[in-house]
PDB file of N, CA and C in Angstrom:
ATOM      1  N   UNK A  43     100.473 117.539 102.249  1.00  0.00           N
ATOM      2  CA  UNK A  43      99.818 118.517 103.092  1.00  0.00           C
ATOM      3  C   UNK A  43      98.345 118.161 103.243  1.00  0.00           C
ATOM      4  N   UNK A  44      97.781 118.875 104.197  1.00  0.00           N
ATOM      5  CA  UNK A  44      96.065 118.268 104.487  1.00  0.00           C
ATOM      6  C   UNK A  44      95.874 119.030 103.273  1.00  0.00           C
ATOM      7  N   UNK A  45      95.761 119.609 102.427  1.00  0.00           N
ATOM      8  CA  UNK A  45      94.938 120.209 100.724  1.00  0.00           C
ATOM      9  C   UNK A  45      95.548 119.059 100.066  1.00  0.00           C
ATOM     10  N   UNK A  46      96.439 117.880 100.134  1.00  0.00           N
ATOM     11  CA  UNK A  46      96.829 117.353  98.842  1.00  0.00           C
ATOM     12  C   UNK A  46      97.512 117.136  97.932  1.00  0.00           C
ATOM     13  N   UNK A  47      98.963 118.227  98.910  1.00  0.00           N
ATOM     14  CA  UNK A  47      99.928 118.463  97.654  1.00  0.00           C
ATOM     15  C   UNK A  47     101.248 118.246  98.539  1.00  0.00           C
ATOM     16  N   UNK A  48     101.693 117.324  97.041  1.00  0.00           N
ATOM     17  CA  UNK A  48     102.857 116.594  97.642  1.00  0.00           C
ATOM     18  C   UNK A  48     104.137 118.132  97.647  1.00  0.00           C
ATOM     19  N   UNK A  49     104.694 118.161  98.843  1.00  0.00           N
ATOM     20  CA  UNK A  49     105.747 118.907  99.137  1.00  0.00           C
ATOM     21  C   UNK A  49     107.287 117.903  98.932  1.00  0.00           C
ATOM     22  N   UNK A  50     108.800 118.555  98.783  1.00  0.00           N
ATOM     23  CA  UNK A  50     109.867 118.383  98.656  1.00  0.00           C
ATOM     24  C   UNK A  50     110.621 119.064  99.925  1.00  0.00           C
ATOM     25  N   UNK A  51     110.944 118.555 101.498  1.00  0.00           N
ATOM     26  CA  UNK A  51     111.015 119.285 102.710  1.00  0.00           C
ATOM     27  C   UNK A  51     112.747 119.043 102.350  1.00  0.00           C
ATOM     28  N   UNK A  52     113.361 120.336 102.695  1.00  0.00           N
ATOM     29  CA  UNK A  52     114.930 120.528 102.797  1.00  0.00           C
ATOM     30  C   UNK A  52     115.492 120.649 104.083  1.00  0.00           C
ATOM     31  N   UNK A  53     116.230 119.757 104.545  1.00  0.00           N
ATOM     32  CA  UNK A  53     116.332 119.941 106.461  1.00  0.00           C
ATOM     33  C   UNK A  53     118.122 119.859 106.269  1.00  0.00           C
ATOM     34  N   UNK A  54     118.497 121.172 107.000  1.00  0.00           N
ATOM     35  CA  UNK A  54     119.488 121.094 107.056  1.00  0.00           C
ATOM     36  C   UNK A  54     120.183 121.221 108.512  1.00  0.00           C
ATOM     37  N   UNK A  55     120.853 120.317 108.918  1.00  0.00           N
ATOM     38  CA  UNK A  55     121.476 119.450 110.362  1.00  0.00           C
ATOM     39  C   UNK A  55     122.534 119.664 110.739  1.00  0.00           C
ATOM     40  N   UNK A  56     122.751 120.568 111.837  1.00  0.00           N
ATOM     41  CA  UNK A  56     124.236 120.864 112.368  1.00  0.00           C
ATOM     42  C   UNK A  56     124.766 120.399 113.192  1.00  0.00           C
ATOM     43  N   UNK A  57     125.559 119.254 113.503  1.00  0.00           N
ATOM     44  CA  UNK A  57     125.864 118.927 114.575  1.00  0.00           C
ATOM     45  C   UNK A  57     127.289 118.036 114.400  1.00  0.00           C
ATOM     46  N   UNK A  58     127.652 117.601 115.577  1.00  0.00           N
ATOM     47  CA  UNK A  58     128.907 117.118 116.244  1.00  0.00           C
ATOM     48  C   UNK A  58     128.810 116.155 117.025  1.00  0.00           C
ATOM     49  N   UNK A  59     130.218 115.662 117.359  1.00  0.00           N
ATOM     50  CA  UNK A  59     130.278 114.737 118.228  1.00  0.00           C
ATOM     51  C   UNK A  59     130.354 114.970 119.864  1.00  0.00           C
ATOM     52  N   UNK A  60     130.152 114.863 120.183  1.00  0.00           N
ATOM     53  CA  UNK A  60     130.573 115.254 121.980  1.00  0.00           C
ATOM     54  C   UNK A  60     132.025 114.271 122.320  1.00  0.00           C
ATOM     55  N   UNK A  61     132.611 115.199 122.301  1.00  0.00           N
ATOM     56  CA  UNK A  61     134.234 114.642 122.393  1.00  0.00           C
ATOM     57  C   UNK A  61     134.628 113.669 123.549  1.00  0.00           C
ATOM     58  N   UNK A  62     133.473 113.454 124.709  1.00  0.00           N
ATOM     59  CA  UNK A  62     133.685 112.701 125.765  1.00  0.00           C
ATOM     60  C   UNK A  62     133.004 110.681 125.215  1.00  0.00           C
ATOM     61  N   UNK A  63     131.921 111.473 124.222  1.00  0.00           N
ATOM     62  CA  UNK A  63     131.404 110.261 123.934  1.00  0.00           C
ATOM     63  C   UNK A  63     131.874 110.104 122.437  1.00  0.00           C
ATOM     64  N   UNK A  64     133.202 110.164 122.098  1.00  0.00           N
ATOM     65  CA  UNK A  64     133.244 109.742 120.995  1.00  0.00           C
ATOM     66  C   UNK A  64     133.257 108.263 120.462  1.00  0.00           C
ATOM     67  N   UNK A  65     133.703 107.756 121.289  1.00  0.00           N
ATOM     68  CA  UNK A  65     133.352 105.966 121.077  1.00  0.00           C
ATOM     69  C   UNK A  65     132.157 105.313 120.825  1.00  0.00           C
ATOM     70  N   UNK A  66     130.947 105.930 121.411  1.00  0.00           N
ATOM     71  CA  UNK A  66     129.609 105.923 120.769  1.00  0.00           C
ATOM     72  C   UNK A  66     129.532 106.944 120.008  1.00  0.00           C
ATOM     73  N   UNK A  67     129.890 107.794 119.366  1.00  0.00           N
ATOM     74  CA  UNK A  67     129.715 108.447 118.211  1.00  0.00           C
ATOM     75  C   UNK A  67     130.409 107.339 117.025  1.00  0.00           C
ATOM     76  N   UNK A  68     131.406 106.651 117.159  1.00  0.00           N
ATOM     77  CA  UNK A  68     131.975 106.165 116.176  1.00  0.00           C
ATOM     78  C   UNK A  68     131.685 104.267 116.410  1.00  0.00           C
ATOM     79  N   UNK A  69     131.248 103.805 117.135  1.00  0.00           N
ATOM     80  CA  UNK A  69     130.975 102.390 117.439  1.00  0.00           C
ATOM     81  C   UNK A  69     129.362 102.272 117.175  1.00  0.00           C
ATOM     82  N   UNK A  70     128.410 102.987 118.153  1.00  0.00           N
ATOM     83  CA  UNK A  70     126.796 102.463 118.041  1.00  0.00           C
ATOM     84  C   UNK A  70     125.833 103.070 116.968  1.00  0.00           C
ATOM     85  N   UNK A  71     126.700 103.430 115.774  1.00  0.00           N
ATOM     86  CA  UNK A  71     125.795 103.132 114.480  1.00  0.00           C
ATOM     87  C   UNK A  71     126.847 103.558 113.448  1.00  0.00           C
ATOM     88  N   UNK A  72     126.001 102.394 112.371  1.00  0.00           N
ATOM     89  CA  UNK A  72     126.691 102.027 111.224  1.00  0.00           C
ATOM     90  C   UNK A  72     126.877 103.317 110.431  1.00  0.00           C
ATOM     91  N   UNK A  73     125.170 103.713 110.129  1.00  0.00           N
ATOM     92  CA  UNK A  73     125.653 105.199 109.163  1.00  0.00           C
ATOM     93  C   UNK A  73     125.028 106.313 110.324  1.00  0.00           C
ATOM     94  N   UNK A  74     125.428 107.581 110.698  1.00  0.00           N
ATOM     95  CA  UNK A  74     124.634 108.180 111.429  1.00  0.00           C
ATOM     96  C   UNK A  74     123.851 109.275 110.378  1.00  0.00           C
ATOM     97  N   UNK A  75     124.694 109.609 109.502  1.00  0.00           N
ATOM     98  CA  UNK A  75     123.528 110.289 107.959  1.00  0.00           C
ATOM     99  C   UNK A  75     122.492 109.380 107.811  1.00  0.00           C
ATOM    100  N   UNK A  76     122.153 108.934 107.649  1.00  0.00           N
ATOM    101  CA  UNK A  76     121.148 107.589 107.244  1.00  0.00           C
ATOM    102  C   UNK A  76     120.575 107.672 108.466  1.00  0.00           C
ATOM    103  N   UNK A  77     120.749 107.445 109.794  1.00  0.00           N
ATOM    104  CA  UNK A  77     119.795 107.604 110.926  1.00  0.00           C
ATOM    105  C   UNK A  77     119.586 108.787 111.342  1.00  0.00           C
ATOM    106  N   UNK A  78     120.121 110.517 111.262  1.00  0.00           N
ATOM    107  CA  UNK A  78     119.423 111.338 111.208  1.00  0.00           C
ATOM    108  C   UNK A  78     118.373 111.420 110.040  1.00  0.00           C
ATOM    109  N   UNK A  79     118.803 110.890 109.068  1.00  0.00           N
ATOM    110  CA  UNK A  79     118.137 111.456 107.865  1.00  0.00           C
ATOM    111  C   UNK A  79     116.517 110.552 108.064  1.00  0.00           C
ATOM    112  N   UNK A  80     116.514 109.166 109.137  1.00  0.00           N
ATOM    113  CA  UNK A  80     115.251 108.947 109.150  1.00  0.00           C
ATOM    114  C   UNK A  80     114.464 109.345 110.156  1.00  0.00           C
ATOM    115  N   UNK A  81     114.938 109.831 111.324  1.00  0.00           N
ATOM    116  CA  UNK A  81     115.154 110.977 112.163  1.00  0.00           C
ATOM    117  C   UNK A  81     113.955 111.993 111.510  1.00  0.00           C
ATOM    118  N   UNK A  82     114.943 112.988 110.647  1.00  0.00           N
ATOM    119  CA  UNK A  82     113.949 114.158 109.991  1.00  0.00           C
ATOM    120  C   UNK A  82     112.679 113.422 109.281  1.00  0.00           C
ATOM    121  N   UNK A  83     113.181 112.421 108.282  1.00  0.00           N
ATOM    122  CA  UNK A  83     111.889 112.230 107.558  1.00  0.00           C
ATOM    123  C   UNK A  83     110.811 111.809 108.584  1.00  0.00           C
ATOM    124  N   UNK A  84     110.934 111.384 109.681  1.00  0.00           N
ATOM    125  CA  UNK A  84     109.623 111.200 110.826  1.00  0.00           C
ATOM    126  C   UNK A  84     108.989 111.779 110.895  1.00  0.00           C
ATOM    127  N   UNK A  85     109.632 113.083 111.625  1.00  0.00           N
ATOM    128  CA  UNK A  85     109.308 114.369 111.818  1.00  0.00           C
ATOM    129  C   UNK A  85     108.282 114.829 111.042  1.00  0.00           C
ATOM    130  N   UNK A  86     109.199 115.087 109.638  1.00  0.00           N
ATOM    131  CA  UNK A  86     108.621 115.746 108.876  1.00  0.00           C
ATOM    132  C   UNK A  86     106.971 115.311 108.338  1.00  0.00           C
ATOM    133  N   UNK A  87     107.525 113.672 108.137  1.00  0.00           N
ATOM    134  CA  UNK A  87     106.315 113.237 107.827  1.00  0.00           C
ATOM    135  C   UNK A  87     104.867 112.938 108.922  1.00  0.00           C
ATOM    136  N   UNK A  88     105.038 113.147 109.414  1.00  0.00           N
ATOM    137  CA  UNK A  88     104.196 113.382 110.941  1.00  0.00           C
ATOM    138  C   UNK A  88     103.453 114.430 111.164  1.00  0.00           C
ATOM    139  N   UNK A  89     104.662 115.458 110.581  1.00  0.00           N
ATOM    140  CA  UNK A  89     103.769 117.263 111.283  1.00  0.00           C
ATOM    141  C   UNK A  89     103.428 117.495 109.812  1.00  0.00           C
ATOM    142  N   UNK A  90     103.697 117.787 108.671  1.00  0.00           N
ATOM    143  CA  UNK A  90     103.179 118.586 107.300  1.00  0.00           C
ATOM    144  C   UNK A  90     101.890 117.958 107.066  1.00  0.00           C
ATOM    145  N   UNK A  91     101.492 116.504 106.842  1.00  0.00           N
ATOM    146  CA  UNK A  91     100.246 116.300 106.524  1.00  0.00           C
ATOM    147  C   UNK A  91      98.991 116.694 107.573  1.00  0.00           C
ATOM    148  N   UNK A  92      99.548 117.584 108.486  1.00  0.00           N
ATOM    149  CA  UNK A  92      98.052 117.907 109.440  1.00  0.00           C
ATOM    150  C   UNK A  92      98.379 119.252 108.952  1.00  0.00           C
ATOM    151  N   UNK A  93      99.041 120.242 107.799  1.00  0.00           N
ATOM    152  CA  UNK A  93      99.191 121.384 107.636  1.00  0.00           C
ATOM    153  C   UNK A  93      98.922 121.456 106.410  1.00  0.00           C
ATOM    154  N   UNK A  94      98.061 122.787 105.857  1.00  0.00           N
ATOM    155  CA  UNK A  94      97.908 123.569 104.578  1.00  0.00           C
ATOM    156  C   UNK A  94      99.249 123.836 103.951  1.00  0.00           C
ATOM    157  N   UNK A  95      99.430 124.039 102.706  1.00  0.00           N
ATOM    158  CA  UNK A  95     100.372 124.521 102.046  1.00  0.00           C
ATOM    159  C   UNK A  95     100.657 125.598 102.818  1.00  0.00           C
ATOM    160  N   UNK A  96     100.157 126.387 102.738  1.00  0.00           N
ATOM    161  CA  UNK A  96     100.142 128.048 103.434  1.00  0.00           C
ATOM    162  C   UNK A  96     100.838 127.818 104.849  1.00  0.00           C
ATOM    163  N   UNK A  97     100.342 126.940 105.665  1.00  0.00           N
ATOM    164  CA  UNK A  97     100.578 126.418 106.686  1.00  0.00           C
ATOM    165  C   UNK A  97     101.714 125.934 106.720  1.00  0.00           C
ATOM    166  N   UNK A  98     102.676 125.456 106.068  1.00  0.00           N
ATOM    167  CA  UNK A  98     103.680 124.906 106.111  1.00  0.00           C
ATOM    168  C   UNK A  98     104.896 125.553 106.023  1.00  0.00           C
ATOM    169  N   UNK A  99     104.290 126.797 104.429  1.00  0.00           N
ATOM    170  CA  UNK A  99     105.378 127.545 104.785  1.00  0.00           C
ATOM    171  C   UNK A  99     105.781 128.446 105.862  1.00  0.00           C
ATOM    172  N   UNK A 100     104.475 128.866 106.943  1.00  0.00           N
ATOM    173  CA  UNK A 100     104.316 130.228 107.827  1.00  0.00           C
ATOM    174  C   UNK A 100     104.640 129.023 109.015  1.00  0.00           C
ATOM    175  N   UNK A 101     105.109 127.569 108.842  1.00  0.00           N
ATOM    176  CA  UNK A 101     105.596 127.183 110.218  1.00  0.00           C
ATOM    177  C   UNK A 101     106.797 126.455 109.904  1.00  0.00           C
ATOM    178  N   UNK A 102     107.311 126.486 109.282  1.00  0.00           N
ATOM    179  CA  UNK A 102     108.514 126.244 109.080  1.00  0.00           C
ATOM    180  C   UNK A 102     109.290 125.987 110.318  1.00  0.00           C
ATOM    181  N   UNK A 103     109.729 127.216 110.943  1.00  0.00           N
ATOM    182  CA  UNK A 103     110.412 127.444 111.866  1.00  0.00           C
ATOM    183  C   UNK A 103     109.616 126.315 113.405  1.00  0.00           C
ATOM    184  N   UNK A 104     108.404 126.224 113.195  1.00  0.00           N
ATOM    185  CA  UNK A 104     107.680 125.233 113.981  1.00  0.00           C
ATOM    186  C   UNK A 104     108.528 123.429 113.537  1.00  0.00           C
ATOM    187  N   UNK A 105     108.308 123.403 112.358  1.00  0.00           N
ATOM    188  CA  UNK A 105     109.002 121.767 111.880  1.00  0.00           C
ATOM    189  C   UNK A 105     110.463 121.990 112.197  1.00  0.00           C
ATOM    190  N   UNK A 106     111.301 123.321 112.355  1.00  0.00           N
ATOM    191  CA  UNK A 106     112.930 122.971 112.574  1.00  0.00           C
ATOM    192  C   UNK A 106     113.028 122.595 113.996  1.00  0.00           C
ATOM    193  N   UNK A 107     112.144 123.354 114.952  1.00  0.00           N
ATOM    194  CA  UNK A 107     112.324 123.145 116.130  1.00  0.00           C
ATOM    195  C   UNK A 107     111.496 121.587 116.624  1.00  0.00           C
ATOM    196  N   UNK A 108     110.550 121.029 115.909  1.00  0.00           N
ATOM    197  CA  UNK A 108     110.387 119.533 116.377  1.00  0.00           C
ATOM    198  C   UNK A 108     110.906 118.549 116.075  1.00  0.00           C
ATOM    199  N   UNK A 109     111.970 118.559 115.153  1.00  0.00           N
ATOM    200  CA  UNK A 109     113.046 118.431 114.289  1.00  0.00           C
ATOM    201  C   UNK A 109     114.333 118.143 114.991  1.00  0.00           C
ATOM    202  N   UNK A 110     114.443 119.388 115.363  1.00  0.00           N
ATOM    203  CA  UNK A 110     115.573 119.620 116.370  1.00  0.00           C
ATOM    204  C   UNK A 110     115.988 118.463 117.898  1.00  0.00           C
ATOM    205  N   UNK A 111     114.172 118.950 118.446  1.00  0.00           N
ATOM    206  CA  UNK A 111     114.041 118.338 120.013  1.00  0.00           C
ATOM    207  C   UNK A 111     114.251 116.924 119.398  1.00  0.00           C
ATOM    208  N   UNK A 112     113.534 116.159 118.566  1.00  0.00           N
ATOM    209  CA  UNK A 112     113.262 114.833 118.309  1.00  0.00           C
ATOM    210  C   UNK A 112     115.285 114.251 118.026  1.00  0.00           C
ATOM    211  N   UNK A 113     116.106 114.992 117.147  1.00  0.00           N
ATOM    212  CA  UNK A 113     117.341 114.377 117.103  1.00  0.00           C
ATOM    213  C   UNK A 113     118.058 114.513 118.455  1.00  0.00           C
ATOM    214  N   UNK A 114     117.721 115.800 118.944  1.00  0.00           N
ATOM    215  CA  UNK A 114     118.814 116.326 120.074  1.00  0.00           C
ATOM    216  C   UNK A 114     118.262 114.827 121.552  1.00  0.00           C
ATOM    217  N   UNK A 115     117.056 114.782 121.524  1.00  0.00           N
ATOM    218  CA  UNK A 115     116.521 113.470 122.137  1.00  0.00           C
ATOM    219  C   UNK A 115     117.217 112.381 121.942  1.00  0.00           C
ATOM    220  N   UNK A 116     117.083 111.804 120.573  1.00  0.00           N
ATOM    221  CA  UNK A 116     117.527 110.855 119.815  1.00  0.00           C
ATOM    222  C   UNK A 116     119.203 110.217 119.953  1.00  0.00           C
ATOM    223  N   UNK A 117     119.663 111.544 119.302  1.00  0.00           N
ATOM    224  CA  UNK A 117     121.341 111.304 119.057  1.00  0.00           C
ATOM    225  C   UNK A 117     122.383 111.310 120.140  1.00  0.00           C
ATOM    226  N   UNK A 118     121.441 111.995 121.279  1.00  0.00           N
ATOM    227  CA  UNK A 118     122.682 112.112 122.627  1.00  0.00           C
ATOM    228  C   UNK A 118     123.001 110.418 123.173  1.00  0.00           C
ATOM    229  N   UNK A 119     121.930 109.600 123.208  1.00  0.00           N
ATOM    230  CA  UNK A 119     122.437 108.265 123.014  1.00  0.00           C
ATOM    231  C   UNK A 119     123.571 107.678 122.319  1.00  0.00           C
ATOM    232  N   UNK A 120     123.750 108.435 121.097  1.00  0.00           N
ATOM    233  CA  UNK A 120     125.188 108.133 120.247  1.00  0.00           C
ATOM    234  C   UNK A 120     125.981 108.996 120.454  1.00  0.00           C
ATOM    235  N   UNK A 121     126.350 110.111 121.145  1.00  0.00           N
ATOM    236  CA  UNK A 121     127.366 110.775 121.407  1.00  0.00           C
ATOM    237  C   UNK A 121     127.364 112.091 120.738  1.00  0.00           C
ATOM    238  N   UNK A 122     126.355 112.142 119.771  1.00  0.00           N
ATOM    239  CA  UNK A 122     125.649 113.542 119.125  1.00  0.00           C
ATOM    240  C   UNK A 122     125.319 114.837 119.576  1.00  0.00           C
ATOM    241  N   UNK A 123     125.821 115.305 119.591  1.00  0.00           N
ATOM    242  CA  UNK A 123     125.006 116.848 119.460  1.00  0.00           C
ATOM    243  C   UNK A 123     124.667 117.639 118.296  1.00  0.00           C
ATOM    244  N   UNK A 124     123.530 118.034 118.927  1.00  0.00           N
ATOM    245  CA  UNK A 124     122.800 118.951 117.793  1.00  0.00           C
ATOM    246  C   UNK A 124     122.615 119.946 118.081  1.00  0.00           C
ATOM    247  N   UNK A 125     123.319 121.095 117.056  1.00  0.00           N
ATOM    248  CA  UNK A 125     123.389 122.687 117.390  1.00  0.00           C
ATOM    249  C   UNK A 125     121.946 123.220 116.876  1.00  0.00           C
ATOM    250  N   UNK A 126     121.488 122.408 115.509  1.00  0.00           N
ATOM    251  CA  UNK A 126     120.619 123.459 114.787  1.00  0.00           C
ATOM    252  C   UNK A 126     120.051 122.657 113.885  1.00  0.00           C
ATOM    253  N   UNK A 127     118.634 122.304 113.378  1.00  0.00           N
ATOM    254  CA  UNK A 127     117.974 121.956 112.331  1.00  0.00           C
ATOM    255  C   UNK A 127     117.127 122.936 111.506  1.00  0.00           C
ATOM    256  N   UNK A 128     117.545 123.289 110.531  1.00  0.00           N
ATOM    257  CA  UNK A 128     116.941 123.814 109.680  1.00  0.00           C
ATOM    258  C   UNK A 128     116.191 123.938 108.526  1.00  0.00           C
ATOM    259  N   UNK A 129     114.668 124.049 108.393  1.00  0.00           N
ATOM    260  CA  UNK A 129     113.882 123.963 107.225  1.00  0.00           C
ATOM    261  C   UNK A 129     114.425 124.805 106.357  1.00  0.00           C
ATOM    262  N   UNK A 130     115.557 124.438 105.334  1.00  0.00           N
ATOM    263  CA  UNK A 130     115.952 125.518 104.288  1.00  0.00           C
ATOM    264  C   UNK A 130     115.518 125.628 102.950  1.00  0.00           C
ATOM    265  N   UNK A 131     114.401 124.833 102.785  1.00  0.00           N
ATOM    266  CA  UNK A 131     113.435 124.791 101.313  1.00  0.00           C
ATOM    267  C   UNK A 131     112.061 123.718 101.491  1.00  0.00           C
ATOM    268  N   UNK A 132     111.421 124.438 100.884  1.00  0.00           N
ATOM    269  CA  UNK A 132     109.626 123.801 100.874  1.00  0.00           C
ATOM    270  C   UNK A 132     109.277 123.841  99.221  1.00  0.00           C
ATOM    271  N   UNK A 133     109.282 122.756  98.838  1.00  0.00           N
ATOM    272  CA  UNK A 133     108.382 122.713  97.294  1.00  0.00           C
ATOM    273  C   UNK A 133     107.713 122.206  96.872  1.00  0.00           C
ATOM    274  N   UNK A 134     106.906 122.831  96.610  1.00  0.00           N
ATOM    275  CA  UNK A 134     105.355 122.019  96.157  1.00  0.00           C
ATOM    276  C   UNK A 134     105.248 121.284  94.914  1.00  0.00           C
ATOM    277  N   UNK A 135     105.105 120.354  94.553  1.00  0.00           N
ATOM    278  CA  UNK A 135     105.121 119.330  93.303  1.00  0.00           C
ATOM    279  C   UNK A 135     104.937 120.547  92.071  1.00  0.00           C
ATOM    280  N   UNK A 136     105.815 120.153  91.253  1.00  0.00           N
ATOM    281  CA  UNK A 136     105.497 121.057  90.067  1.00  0.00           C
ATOM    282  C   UNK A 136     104.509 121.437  89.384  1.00  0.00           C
ATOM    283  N   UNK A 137     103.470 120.552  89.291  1.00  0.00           N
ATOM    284  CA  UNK A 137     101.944 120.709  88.622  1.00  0.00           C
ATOM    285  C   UNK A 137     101.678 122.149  89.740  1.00  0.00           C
ATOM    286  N   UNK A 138     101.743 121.780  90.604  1.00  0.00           N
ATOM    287  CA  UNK A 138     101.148 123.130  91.687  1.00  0.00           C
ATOM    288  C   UNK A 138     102.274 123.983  91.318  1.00  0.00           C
ATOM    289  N   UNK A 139     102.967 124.344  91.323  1.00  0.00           N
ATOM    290  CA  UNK A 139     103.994 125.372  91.233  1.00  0.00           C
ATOM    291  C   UNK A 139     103.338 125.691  89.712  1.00  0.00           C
ATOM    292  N   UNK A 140     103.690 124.875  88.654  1.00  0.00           N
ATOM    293  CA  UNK A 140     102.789 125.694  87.715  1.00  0.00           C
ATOM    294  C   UNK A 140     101.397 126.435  87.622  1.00  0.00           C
ATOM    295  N   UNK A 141     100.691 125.850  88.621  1.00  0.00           N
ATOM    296  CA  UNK A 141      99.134 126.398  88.611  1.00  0.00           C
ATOM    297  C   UNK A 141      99.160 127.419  88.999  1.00  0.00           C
ATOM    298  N   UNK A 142      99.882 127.117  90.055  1.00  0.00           N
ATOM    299  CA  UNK A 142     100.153 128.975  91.109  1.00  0.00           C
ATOM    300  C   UNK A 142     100.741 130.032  89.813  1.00  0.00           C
ATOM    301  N   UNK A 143     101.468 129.320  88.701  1.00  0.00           N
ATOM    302  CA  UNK A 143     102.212 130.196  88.142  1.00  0.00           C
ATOM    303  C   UNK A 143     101.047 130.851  86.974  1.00  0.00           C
ATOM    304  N   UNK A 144     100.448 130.182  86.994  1.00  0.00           N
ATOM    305  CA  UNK A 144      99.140 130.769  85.506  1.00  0.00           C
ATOM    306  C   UNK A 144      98.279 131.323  86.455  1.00  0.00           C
ATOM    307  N   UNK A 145      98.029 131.308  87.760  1.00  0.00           N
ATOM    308  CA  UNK A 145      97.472 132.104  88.221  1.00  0.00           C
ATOM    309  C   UNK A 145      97.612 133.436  88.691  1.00  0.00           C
ATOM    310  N   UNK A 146      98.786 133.612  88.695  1.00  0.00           N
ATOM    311  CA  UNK A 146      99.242 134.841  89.298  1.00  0.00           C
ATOM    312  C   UNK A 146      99.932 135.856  87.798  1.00  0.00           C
TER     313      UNK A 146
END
């Protein structure tokens, strides 16, 4: 994050094949977990370091939806669809999770 603290981003990915293009769903890539999954980490890693901790969690819903556009862009080339990306956990390196915790 722009303060410094390494986060743990949880993205969770709903999607399918488009039944017309299933031959590029199953021929033009090797793993497609592995290419969404570098997909999100782009994303992710792109938009959180221009954001505060605070910031990250109150936009969440901001990183699912650039998240989203960037695969739904991405994957229709392979026969993909994407219903839904979801930020379903944010964690802040444990040293911070403890600090927050002696502070409060």
């Amino acid at each position: 994050t722009k303060d410094n603290v390494f986060v743990t981003c949880t993205v969770a990915v709903q999607q399918c094949v488009r039944p017309e293009n299933a031959y590029d769903a199953m021929y033009k890539l090797a793993n497609v977990h592995q290419q969404i999954d570098s997909y999100v980490s782009d994303v992710v890693r792109s938009s959180v370091p221009h954001m505060s901790l605070d910031q990250a969690f109150e936009k969440k819903d901001d990183i699912s939806e650039a998240v989203q556009r960037k695969l739904e862009t991405e994957m229709t080339t392979y026969g993909f669809q994407i219903h839904k990306a979801l930020v379903t956990e944010l964690v802040p390196d444990s040293s911070v999770v403890q600090s927050m915790n002696e502070i409060n």
